Short mmCIF file of C-alpha atoms in Angstrom, two decimals:
data_model
loop_
_atom_site.label_atom_id
_atom_site.label_comp_id
_atom_site.label_asym_id
_atom_site.label_seq_id
_atom_site.Cartn_x
_atom_site.Cartn_y
_atom_site.Cartn_z
CA MET A 909 30.13 -13.54 -48.86
CA LYS A 910 33.86 -13.12 -48.47
CA THR A 911 35.15 -9.57 -48.85
CA THR A 912 37.70 -9.06 -51.54
CA ILE A 913 40.63 -6.64 -51.59
CA ARG A 914 39.91 -3.00 -52.53
CA HIS A 915 42.83 -1.55 -54.46
CA ASN A 916 43.54 2.18 -54.87
CA ILE A 917 44.81 2.67 -58.44
CA LEU A 918 45.68 6.25 -59.51
CA ASN A 919 43.56 7.80 -56.74
CA ALA A 920 40.57 5.55 -57.57
CA ASN A 921 39.35 2.85 -55.25
CA ILE A 922 38.41 -0.36 -57.10
CA ASP A 923 36.98 -3.64 -55.66
CA ASN A 924 38.61 -6.78 -57.08
CA PHE A 925 35.41 -8.49 -57.92
CA SER A 926 34.49 -10.63 -60.89
CA MET A 927 31.13 -10.30 -62.57
CA GLN A 928 29.69 -13.32 -60.69
CA GLU A 929 30.98 -11.99 -57.38
CA THR A 930 29.48 -8.59 -58.07
CA LEU A 931 26.07 -10.15 -58.92
CA ALA A 932 26.19 -12.33 -55.82
CA LYS A 933 26.99 -9.26 -53.63
CA ILE A 934 24.11 -7.19 -55.15
CA LYS A 935 21.62 -10.06 -54.70
CA GLU A 936 22.69 -10.42 -51.06
CA SER A 937 22.13 -6.75 -50.45
CA ILE A 938 18.70 -6.68 -52.06
CA ASP A 939 17.52 -9.77 -50.25
CA LYS A 940 18.61 -8.24 -46.98
CA LYS A 941 16.96 -4.94 -47.93
CA GLU A 942 20.22 -3.01 -47.55
CA GLN A 943 21.56 -0.50 -49.99
CA ILE A 944 24.62 -0.70 -52.21
CA HIS A 945 25.81 2.50 -53.95
CA HIS A 946 27.55 1.14 -57.04
CA VAL A 947 29.94 2.89 -59.44
CA VAL A 948 32.30 1.82 -62.32
CA VAL A 949 35.50 3.46 -63.29
CA ASN A 950 37.24 3.61 -66.65
CA ALA A 951 40.32 5.43 -68.01
CA GLY A 952 38.50 8.69 -68.72
CA LYS A 953 36.88 8.82 -65.33
CA ILE A 954 40.14 8.14 -63.49
CA VAL A 955 41.79 11.02 -65.40
CA ALA A 956 38.94 13.31 -64.45
CA MET A 957 39.21 12.24 -60.83
CA GLN A 958 42.74 13.59 -60.59
CA LYS A 959 41.42 17.17 -60.51
CA ASP A 960 37.69 16.83 -59.85
CA LEU A 961 37.72 16.19 -56.15
CA LYS A 962 33.94 15.91 -55.80
CA LEU A 963 33.86 13.21 -58.39
CA ARG A 964 36.72 11.50 -56.67
CA LYS A 965 34.81 11.58 -53.39
CA SER A 966 31.54 10.40 -55.00
CA VAL A 967 33.39 7.40 -56.53
CA ASN A 968 35.68 6.44 -53.72
CA GLU A 969 33.02 6.54 -51.04
CA SER A 970 30.73 4.22 -53.01
CA ASP A 971 29.91 0.77 -51.56
CA LEU A 972 30.89 -1.24 -54.57
CA ILE A 973 33.30 -0.01 -57.28
CA ASN A 974 33.92 -2.08 -60.46
CA VAL A 975 36.39 -1.51 -63.30
CA ASP A 976 34.67 -0.79 -66.58
CA GLY A 977 37.52 -0.38 -68.94
CA GLN A 978 40.03 -2.87 -70.21
CA ALA A 979 42.75 -0.15 -70.10
CA VAL A 980 42.35 0.07 -66.35
CA VAL A 981 42.67 -3.75 -66.01
CA TRP A 982 45.92 -3.63 -67.98
CA ALA A 983 47.16 -0.64 -65.90
CA SER A 984 46.32 -2.51 -62.72
CA LYS A 985 48.78 -5.28 -63.73
CA ILE A 986 51.52 -2.76 -64.77
CA LEU A 987 51.06 -1.13 -61.40
CA GLY A 988 51.31 -4.33 -59.44
CA LYS A 989 47.68 -4.40 -58.28
CA PRO A 990 46.10 -6.84 -60.68
CA LEU A 991 42.27 -6.85 -61.09
CA LYS A 992 40.45 -10.08 -61.88
CA GLU A 993 38.48 -8.81 -64.82
CA ARG A 994 36.51 -5.97 -66.42
CA VAL A 995 32.91 -5.76 -65.16
CA ALA A 996 31.33 -3.55 -67.82
CA GLY A 997 28.50 -1.45 -66.60
CA ILE A 998 26.15 -2.34 -69.47
CA ASP A 999 26.81 -6.03 -68.97
CA LEU A 1000 26.11 -5.73 -65.24
CA MET A 1001 22.92 -3.86 -66.08
CA VAL A 1002 21.72 -6.54 -68.48
CA ASN A 1003 22.50 -9.30 -65.98
CA LEU A 1004 20.55 -7.42 -63.27
CA VAL A 1005 17.48 -7.00 -65.46
CA LYS A 1006 17.42 -10.74 -65.89
CA LYS A 1007 17.84 -11.24 -62.17
CA ALA A 1008 15.06 -8.81 -61.52
CA HIS A 1009 12.72 -10.99 -63.59
CA GLU A 1010 13.94 -14.13 -61.86
CA ASN A 1011 13.64 -12.73 -58.34
CA ASN A 1012 10.70 -10.35 -58.55
CA TYR A 1013 12.76 -7.22 -58.16
CA LYS A 1014 11.53 -3.81 -59.55
CA ILE A 1015 13.68 -1.33 -61.51
CA PHE A 1016 13.55 2.36 -62.04
CA PHE A 1017 15.13 3.63 -65.29
CA PHE A 1018 16.35 7.26 -65.03
CA GLY A 1019 18.18 9.04 -67.82
CA ALA A 1020 18.67 9.70 -71.55
CA LYS A 1021 16.03 11.22 -73.81
CA GLU A 1022 12.38 10.62 -73.24
CA GLU A 1023 11.99 8.45 -76.36
CA VAL A 1024 15.16 6.41 -75.51
CA VAL A 1025 14.31 5.60 -71.96
CA LYS A 1026 10.70 4.77 -72.91
CA LYS A 1027 11.97 2.38 -75.56
CA VAL A 1028 14.33 0.69 -73.09
CA VAL A 1029 11.35 0.16 -70.73
CA ASP A 1030 9.19 -1.21 -73.61
CA ILE A 1031 11.96 -3.60 -74.75
CA TYR A 1032 12.47 -5.00 -71.22
CA ALA A 1033 8.73 -5.18 -70.46
CA SER A 1034 8.23 -7.17 -73.65
CA GLN A 1035 11.32 -9.39 -73.13
CA TYR A 1036 10.42 -10.11 -69.48
CA SER A 1037 7.38 -8.58 -67.94
CA THR A 1038 5.91 -5.19 -66.98
CA SER A 1039 6.19 -6.35 -63.35
CA ILE A 1040 9.86 -5.47 -63.27
CA ILE A 1041 9.14 -1.81 -64.04
CA ALA A 1042 8.88 0.49 -61.06
CA GLY A 1043 8.94 3.60 -63.24
CA TYR A 1044 11.01 5.68 -65.56
CA ARG A 1045 12.03 9.27 -66.26
CA ASN A 1046 14.20 11.10 -68.80
CA GLY A 1047 17.55 12.56 -67.73
CA TYR A 1048 16.86 16.23 -68.39
CA PHE A 1049 16.27 18.27 -65.24
CA LYS A 1050 17.32 21.37 -63.31
CA LYS A 1051 19.50 21.10 -60.25
CA GLU A 1052 16.66 22.31 -58.03
CA GLU A 1053 14.59 19.37 -59.18
CA GLU A 1054 17.01 16.75 -57.93
CA LYS A 1055 15.48 16.20 -54.53
CA ASN A 1056 11.98 15.73 -55.87
CA ILE A 1057 13.25 13.26 -58.53
CA ALA A 1058 15.01 11.30 -55.83
CA LYS A 1059 11.87 11.18 -53.71
CA GLU A 1060 9.82 10.07 -56.76
CA ILE A 1061 12.22 7.14 -57.22
CA ALA A 1062 12.35 6.30 -53.54
CA HIS A 1063 8.52 6.03 -53.50
CA SER A 1064 8.25 3.96 -56.67
CA GLY A 1065 8.93 0.68 -54.92
CA ALA A 1066 12.12 0.09 -56.90
CA ASN A 1067 14.78 -2.33 -55.60
CA ILE A 1068 17.17 -1.19 -58.42
CA LEU A 1069 17.89 2.20 -59.93
CA PHE A 1070 19.79 2.66 -63.16
CA VAL A 1071 20.97 6.23 -63.94
CA ALA A 1072 21.92 6.80 -67.59
CA ILE A 1073 23.42 10.29 -67.38
CA SER A 1074 26.96 11.29 -68.21
CA SER A 1075 29.79 11.79 -65.69
CA PRO A 1076 30.15 13.51 -63.29
CA THR A 1077 26.45 14.31 -63.08
CA LYS A 1078 25.27 10.74 -62.44
CA GLU A 1079 27.96 10.02 -59.79
CA ASN A 1080 27.20 13.30 -57.96
CA PHE A 1081 23.44 12.75 -58.13
CA LEU A 1082 23.69 9.29 -56.56
CA TYR A 1083 26.21 10.49 -53.87
CA ASP A 1084 24.25 13.63 -53.00
CA ASN A 1085 20.87 11.79 -52.87
CA LYS A 1086 21.70 8.36 -51.56
CA ASN A 1087 20.08 9.02 -48.25
CA LEU A 1088 16.79 9.98 -49.93
CA LEU A 1089 17.17 6.90 -52.00
CA LYS A 1090 17.78 4.57 -48.98
CA ASN A 1091 14.74 2.51 -49.80
CA VAL A 1092 16.25 1.54 -53.14
CA ASN A 1093 18.57 -1.41 -52.50
CA PHE A 1094 20.90 -0.99 -55.42
CA ILE A 1095 21.74 2.35 -57.15
CA MET A 1096 23.98 2.50 -60.17
CA GLY A 1097 25.10 4.85 -62.93
CA VAL A 1098 25.05 3.25 -66.39
CA GLY A 1099 26.15 6.10 -68.64
CA GLY A 1100 25.17 5.68 -72.26
CA SER A 1101 23.73 2.09 -71.80
CA PHE A 1102 20.15 3.07 -72.53
CA ASP A 1103 21.29 4.34 -76.01
CA VAL A 1104 22.81 0.94 -76.70
CA ILE A 1105 19.74 -1.10 -75.52
CA ALA A 1106 17.40 1.18 -77.46
CA GLY A 1107 19.45 0.63 -80.56
CA LYS A 1108 20.56 4.28 -80.94
CA VAL A 1109 24.28 3.38 -80.59
CA LYS A 1110 25.78 0.01 -81.57
CA ARG A 1111 28.05 -1.79 -79.24
CA ALA A 1112 31.44 -2.99 -80.43
CA PRO A 1113 31.87 -6.66 -81.50
CA MET A 1114 33.10 -9.02 -78.76
CA TRP A 1115 36.56 -9.31 -80.21
CA MET A 1116 36.97 -5.53 -80.00
CA GLN A 1117 35.65 -5.51 -76.39
CA LYS A 1118 38.25 -8.23 -75.42
CA VAL A 1119 41.20 -6.39 -76.90
CA GLY A 1120 40.27 -3.06 -75.38
CA LEU A 1121 38.98 -1.33 -78.52
CA GLU A 1122 35.38 -0.79 -77.61
CA TRP A 1123 36.15 2.92 -77.08
CA PHE A 1124 37.40 3.11 -80.70
CA TYR A 1125 34.15 1.58 -82.03
CA ARG A 1126 32.23 4.10 -80.11
CA PHE A 1127 34.49 6.93 -81.32
CA ILE A 1128 34.02 6.15 -85.03
CA GLN A 1129 30.29 6.23 -84.66
CA GLU A 1130 30.29 9.79 -83.21
CA PRO A 1131 33.75 11.20 -83.86
CA LYS A 1132 32.79 14.88 -83.40
CA ARG A 1133 31.30 14.12 -80.01
CA MET A 1134 33.69 11.58 -78.75
CA TRP A 1135 37.14 12.63 -79.98
CA LYS A 1136 38.00 14.68 -76.92
CA ARG A 1137 36.71 12.12 -74.46
CA TYR A 1138 38.52 9.21 -76.00
CA LEU A 1139 41.64 10.43 -77.90
CA ILE A 1140 42.69 13.05 -75.36
CA GLY A 1141 41.39 11.13 -72.34
CA ASN A 1142 43.12 7.90 -73.27
CA THR A 1143 46.42 9.72 -73.98
CA ASN A 1144 46.20 11.37 -70.60
CA PHE A 1145 45.55 8.03 -68.95
CA ILE A 1146 48.64 6.49 -70.52
CA LEU A 1147 50.75 9.36 -69.36
CA LEU A 1148 49.28 9.07 -65.87
CA VAL A 1149 50.12 5.33 -65.73
CA PHE A 1150 53.63 6.00 -67.05
CA LYS A 1151 54.19 8.76 -64.59
CA HIS A 1152 53.01 6.67 -61.63
CA LYS A 1153 55.02 3.59 -62.69
CA PHE A 1154 58.32 5.17 -63.62
CA LEU A 1155 58.55 8.66 -62.21
CA LYS A 1156 56.77 8.43 -58.86
CA LYS A 1157 59.10 7.89 -55.96
#
């Protein structure tokens, strides 16, 4: 398929793909038995990338980078590098689970608490079929266990890997172990998506997603845990955009 433009916005590389273009690119890679290392960026991650150079490298050297944050879509227009649309990680994951069922792909689910990831697997096995499940594992491990976990996933027969671990751990895990995972055609970090699918966390109504308030809906569910990530992170992102637009020569 035709390659689209890759923009660099505030030190973050972002591919200007729509959801449908992203899905087509992934299917093409799986069918050719090639690997795509996928990542999404949002306002908070872009702020973190300004100082966390390993995270920046892990993101920017990925094969496919989508924007998962309406604030970044708005910023792209302000900065003169407009992106087509937001491709939310959870929406991409849900679409890919359906595609797995339709195309006989297998998925490995890695991350979250044991009861959460098991519930996600049970939900999808019931909704579609156990045939899409290559395996699953919770997201609690020691650094020295990483290589063995990657090998376990690689030997599971999975075409797709979803990693539901917080940043920057998931990005660095995928970047550091992508050679061990070369048999897995599509590897992707999905953050807190397992919690949503399992019903532990509610997702914002569609109208809030469309106006860029999904972060606020998440914040009011867990204010003590999320206030720093969203309130401080979003403020820093606005300041970063302002500085780049009006102060950078």
